[in-house]
Short mmCIF file of C-alpha atoms and ligand atoms in Angstrom, two decimals:
data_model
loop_
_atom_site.label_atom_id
_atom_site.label_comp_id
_atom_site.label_asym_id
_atom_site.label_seq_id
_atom_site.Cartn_x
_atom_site.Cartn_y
_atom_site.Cartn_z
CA UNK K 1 -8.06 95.61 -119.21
CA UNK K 2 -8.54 94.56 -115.65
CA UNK K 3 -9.14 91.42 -114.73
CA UNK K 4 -11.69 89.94 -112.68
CA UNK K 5 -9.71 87.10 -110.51
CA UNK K 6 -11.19 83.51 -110.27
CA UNK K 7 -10.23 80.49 -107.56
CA UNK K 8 -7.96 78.51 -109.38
CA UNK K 9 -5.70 77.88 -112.25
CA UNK K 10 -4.08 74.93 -113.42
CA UNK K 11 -0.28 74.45 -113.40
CA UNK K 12 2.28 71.80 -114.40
CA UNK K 13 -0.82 69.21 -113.70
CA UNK K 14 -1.61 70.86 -110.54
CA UNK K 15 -5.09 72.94 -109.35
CA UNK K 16 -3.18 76.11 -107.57
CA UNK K 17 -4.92 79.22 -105.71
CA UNK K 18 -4.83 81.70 -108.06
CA UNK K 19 -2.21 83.90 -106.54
CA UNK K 20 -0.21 81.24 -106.33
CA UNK K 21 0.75 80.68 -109.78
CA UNK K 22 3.98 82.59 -110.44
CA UNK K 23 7.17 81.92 -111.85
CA UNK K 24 10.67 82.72 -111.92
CA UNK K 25 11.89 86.17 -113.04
CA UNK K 26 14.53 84.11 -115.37
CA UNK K 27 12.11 82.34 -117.43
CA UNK K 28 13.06 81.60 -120.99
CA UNK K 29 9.68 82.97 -122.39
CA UNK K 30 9.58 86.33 -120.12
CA UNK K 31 12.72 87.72 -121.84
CA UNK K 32 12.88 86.04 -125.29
CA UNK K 33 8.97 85.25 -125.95
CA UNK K 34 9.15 81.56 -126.32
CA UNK K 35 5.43 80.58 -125.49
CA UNK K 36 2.16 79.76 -127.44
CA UNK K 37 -1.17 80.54 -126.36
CA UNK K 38 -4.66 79.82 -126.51
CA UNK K 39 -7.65 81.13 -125.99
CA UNK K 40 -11.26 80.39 -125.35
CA UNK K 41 -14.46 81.15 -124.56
CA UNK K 42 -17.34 78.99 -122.32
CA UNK K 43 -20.98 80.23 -122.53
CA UNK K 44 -23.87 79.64 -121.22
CA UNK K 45 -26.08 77.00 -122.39
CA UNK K 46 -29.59 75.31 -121.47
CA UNK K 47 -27.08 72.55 -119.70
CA UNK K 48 -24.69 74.66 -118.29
CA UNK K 49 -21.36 76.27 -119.47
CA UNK K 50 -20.09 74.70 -122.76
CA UNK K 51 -16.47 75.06 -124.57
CA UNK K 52 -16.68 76.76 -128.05
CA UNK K 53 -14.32 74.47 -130.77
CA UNK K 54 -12.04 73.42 -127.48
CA UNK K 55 -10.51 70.59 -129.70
CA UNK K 56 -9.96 72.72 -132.67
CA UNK K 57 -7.98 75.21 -129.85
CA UNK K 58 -5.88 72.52 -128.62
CA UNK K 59 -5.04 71.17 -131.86
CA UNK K 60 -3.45 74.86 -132.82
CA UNK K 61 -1.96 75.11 -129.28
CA UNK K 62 -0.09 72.09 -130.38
CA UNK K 63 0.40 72.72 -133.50
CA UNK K 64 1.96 76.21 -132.41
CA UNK K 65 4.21 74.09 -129.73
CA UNK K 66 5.47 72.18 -132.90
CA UNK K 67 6.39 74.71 -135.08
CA UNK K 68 8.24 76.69 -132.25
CA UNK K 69 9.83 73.26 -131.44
CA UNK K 70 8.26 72.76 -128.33
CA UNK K 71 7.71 69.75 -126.67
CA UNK K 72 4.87 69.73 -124.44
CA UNK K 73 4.80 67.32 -121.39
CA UNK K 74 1.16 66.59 -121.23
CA UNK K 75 -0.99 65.09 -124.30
CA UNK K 76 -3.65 66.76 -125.76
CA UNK K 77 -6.51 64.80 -124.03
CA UNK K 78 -4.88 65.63 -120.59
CA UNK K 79 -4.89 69.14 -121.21
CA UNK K 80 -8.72 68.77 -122.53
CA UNK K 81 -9.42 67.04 -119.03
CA UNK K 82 -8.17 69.79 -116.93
CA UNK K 83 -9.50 72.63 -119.03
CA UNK K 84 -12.91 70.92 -118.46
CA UNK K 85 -12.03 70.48 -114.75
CA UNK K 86 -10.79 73.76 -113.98
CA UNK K 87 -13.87 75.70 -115.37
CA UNK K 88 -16.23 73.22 -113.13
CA UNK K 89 -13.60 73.91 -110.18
CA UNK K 90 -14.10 77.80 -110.39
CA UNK K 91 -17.80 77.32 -110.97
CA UNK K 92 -18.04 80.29 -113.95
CA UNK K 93 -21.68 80.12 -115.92
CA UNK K 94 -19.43 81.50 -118.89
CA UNK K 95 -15.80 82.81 -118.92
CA UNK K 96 -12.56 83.07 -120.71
CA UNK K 97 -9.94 79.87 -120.66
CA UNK K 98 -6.28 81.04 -121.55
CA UNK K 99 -3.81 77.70 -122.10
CA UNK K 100 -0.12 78.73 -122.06
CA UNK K 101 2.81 76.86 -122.91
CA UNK K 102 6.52 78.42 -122.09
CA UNK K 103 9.39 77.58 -121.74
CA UNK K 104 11.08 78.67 -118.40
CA UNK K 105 13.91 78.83 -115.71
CA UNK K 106 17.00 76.85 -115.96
CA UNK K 107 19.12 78.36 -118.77
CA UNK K 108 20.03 81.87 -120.25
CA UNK K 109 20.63 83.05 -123.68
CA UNK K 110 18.84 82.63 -126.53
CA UNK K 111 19.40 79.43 -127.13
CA UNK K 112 16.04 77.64 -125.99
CA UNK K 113 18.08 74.28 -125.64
CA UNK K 114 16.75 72.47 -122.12
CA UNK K 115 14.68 75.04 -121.03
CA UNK K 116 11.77 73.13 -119.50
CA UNK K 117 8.55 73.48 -121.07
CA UNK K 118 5.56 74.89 -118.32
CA UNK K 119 2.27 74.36 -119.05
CA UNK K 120 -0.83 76.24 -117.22
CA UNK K 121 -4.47 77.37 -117.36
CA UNK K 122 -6.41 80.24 -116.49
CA UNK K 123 -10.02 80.66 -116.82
CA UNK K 124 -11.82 83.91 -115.83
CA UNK K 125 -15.04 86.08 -116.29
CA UNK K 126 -14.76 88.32 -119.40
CA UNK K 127 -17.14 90.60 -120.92
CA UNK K 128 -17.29 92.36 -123.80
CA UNK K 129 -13.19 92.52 -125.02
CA UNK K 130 -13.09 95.84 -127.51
CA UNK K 131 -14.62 99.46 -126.35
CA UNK K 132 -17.35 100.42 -128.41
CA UNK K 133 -18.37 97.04 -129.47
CA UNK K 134 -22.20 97.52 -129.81
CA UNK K 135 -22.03 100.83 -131.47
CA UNK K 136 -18.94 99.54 -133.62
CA UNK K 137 -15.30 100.26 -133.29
CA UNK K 138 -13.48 102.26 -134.88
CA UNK K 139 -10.52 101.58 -136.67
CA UNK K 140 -7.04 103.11 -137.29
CA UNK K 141 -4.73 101.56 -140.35
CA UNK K 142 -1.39 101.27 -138.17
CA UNK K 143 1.88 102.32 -138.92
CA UNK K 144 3.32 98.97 -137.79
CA UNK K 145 3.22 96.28 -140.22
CA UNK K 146 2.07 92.72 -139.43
CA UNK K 147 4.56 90.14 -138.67
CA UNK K 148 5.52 88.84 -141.55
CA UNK K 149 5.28 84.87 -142.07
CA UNK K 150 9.20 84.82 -143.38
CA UNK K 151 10.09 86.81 -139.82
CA UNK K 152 7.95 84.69 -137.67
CA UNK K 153 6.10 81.87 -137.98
CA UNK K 154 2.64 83.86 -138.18
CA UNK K 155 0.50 80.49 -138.28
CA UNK K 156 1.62 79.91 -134.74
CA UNK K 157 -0.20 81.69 -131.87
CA UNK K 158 2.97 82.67 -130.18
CA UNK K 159 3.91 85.06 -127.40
CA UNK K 160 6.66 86.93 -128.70
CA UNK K 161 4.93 87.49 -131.89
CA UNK K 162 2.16 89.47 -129.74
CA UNK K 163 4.54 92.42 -129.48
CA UNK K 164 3.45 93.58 -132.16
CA UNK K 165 -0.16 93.83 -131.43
CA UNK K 166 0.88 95.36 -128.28
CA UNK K 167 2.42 98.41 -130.47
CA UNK K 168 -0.45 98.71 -132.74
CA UNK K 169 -2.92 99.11 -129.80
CA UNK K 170 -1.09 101.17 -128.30
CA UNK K 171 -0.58 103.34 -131.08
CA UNK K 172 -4.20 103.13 -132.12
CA UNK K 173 -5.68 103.92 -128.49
CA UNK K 174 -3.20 106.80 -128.15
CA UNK K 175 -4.56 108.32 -131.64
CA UNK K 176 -8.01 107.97 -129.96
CA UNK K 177 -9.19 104.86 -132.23
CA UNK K 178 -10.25 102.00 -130.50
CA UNK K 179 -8.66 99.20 -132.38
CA UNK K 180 -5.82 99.11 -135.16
CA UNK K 181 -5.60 97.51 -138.54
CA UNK K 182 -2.41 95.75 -139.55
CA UNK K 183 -1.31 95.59 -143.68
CA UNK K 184 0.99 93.20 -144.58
CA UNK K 185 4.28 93.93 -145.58
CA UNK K 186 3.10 93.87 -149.54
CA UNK K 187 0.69 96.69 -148.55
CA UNK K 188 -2.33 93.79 -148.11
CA UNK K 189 -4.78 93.50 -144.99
CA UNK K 190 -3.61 91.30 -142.54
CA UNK K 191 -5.33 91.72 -139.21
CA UNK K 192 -6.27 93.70 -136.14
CA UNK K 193 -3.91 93.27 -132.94
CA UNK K 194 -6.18 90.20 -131.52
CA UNK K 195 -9.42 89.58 -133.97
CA UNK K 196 -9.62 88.39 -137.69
CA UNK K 197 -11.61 90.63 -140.58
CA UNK K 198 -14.72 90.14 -142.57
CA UNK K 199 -15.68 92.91 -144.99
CA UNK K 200 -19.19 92.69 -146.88
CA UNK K 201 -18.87 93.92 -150.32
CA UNK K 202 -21.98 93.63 -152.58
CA UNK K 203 -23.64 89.66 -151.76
CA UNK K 204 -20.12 88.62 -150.74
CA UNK K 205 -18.02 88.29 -147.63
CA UNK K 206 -14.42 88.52 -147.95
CA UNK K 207 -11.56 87.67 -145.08
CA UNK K 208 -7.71 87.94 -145.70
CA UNK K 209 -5.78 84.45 -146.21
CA UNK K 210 -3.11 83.67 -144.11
CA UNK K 211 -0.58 84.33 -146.42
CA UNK K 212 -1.27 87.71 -145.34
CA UNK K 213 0.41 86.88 -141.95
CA UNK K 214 -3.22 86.64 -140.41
CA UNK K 215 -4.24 84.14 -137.57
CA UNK K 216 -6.47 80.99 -138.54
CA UNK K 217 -9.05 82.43 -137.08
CA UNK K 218 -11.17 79.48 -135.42
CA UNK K 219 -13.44 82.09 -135.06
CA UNK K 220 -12.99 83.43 -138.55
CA UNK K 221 -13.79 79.01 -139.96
CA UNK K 222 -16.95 79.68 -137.61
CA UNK K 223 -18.01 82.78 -139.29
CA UNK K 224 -17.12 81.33 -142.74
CA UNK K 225 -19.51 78.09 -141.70
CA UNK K 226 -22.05 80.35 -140.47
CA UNK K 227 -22.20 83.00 -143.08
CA UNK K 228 -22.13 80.07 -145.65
CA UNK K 229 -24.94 78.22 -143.69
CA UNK K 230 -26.88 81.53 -144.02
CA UNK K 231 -26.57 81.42 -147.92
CA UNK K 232 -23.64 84.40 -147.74
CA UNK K 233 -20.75 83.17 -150.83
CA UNK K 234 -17.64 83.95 -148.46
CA UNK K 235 -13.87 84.15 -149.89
CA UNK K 236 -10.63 84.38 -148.76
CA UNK K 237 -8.45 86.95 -150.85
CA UNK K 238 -5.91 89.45 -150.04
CA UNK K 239 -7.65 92.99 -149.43
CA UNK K 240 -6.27 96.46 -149.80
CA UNK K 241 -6.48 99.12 -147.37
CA UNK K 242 -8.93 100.99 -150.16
CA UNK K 243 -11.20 97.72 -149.78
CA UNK K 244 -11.81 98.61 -146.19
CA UNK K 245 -12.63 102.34 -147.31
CA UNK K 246 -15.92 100.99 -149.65
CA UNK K 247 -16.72 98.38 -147.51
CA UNK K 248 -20.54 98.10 -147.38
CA UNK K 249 -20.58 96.30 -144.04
CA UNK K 250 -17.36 95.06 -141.44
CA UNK K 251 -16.91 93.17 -138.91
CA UNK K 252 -14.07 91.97 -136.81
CA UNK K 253 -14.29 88.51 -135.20
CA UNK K 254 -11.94 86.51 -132.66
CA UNK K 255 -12.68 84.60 -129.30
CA UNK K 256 -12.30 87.45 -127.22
CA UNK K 257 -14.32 90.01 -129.25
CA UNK K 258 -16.70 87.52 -130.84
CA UNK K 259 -18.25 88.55 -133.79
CA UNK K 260 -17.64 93.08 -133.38
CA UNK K 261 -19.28 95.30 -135.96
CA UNK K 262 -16.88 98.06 -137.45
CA UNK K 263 -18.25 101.61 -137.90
CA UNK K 264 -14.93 103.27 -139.39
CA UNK K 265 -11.65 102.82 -140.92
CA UNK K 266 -9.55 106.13 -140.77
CA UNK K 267 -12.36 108.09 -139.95
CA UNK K 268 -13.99 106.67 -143.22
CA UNK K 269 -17.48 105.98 -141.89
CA UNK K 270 -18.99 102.45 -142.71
CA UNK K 271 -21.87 103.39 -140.49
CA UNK K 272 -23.95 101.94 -137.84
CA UNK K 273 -23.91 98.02 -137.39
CA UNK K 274 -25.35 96.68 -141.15
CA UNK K 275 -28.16 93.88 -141.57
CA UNK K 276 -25.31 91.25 -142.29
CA UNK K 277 -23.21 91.65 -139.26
CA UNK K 278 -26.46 91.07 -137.59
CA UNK K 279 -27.40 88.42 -138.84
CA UNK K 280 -24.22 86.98 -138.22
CA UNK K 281 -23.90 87.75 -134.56
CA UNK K 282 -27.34 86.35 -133.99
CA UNK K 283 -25.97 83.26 -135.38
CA UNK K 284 -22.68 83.05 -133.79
CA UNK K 285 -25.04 83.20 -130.11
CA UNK K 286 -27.43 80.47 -131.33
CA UNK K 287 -24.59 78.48 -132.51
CA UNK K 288 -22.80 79.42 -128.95
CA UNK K 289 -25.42 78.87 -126.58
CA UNK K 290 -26.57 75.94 -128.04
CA UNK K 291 -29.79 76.84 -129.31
CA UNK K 292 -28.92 76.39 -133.12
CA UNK K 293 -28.76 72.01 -132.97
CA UNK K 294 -26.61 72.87 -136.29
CA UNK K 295 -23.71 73.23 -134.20
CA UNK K 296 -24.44 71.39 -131.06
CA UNK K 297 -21.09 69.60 -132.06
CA UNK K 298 -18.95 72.78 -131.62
CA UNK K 299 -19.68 72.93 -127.84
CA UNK K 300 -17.93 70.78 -125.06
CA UNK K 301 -20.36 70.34 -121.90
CA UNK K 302 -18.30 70.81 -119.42
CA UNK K 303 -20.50 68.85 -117.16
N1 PPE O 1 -5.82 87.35 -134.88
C1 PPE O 1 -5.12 87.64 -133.76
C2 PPE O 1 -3.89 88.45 -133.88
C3 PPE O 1 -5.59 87.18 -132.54
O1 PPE O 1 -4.90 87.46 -131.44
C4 PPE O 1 -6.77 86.42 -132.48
C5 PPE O 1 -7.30 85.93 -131.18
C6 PPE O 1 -7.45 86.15 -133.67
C7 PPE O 1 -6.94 86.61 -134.86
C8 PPE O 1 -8.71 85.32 -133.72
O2 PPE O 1 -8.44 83.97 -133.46
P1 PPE O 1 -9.52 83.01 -132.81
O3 PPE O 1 -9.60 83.34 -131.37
O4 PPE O 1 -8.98 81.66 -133.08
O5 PPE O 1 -10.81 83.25 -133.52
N2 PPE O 1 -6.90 86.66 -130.06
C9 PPE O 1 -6.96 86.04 -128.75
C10 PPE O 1 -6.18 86.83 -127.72
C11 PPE O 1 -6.58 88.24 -127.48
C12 PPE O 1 -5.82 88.86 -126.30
O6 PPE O 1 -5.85 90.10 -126.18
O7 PPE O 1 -5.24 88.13 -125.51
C13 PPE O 1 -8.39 85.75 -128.33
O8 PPE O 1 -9.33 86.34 -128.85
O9 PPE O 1 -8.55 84.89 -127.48
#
């Protein structure tokens, strides 16, 4: 997907020209994948761009950094102060705020031992992040299966982790789909390559537990306190492929895509974009653009 270049990003506690924010062909994370991520989104509201759950994100970014073993030199409210700063600094009405932590240049091997830990943010404009995401996407049950949580530690948003998203997609676009499902390795849904699931089946929602080697969706908890704020009964339970199949209504949902309707799973039709999803993504853009008071206390101002 290209991407639409903004001012500045943040680095080591620095504001740097965009261009300017390389690094060293022998980092640690480039050739063994020893990073964690975040990322988020900033809308527009009636008093200017707020931060969707940015503590909840920087909580997981350091709770990722932890269970990778990664130190990171900056605390958590320093990292909230520049995220804040560098989306007032390249002056976005809404955009897209990627925190990265990885480890970099100083030793080789494996062994992560005294690599130094690099910290940086990027914020840019991003629109709509899957094809075909008013119409609904459609879906492709991959022949890769999800990370599994005794392989990887699947609770962490981690680089390395990400190449298997990267195969999925890939495989999925190739096959002409626009986005792939992942099972776990018991056979159970897991995930798509970059957004949590929500499948309507009768008056109830269902989303696959982590267990399944899915992402805590902060996205997905906002769904789940939306959906149950809408009177929906919402559950997390392992899902089978066939569950997909006689879905009634499904959506995908992440901080990229926001809340995506699904129109078919291996060419199984679901159909056109059901009343629930609707409802749902009118929500989520209340709650977002701070219209809905409800959830005035998910946004940051960023002033
Ligand atoms: N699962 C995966 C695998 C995933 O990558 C994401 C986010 C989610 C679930 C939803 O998580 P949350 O954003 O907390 O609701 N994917 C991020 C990166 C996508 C990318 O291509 O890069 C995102 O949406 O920011």
């Amino acid at each position: 997907m290209a991407l639409t270049e903004s001012e500045y990003i943040w680095m080591d506690g620095a504001r740097v020209p965009w261009r300017e924010a390389q690094v060293h062909v022998l980092s640690h994370g480039l050739h063994y994948g020893t990073g964690v991520f975040e990322g988020i989104r900033a809308y527009p509201t009636a008093d200017g761009p707020a931060l969707l759950r940015l503590d909840e994100h920087l909580d997981r970014l350091f709770r990722s950094a932890k269970m990778l073993r990664m130190t990171l030199p900056h605390g958590k409210e320093e990292l909230r102060a520049a995220t804040l700063e560098l989306v007032r600094a390249n002056g976005h009405r809404s955009c897209y705020v990627r925190q990265l932590a990885h480890l970099g240049y100083g030793v080789m091997g494996v062994d992560p031992t005294g690599a130094p830990v690099h910290v940086s943010i990027a914020s840019w404009e991003w629109g709509a992040y899957l094809d075909g995401a008013d119409r609904g996407v459609r879906l492709m049950t991959s022949s890769w299966r999800r990370n599994d949580p005794s392989v990887v530690p699947t609770a962490a948003k981690a680089t390395g982790p990400y190449l298997n998203s990267a195969l999925a997609k890939l495989e999925a676009r190739d096959a002409g789909f626009d986005e792939a499902v992942l099972l776990s390795t018991d056979g159970y849904v897991s995930e798509c390559s970059g957004e949590n699931i929500f499948v309507r089946r009768g008056d109830v929602l269902y989303t696959p537990p982590s267990s399944a080697g899915a992402l805590e969706g902060i996205t997905q908890d906002s769904v789940t306190a939306l959906a149950t704020d809408l009177g929906l009964t919402v559950r997390r339970e392992n899902l089978l492929r066939s569950d997909l199949y006689a879905a009634d209504e499904m959506f995908l949902c992440g901080t990229a895509a926001e809340v995506t309707p699904v129109r078919s799973v291996d060419n199984r039709e679901i159909g056109e974009p059901g009343p629930v999803t609707g409802k749902i993504r009118d929500a989520f853009t209340a709650a977002v653009t701070g219209a809905d008071e409800r959830y005035r206390h998910w946004l940051t101002y960023v002033g």
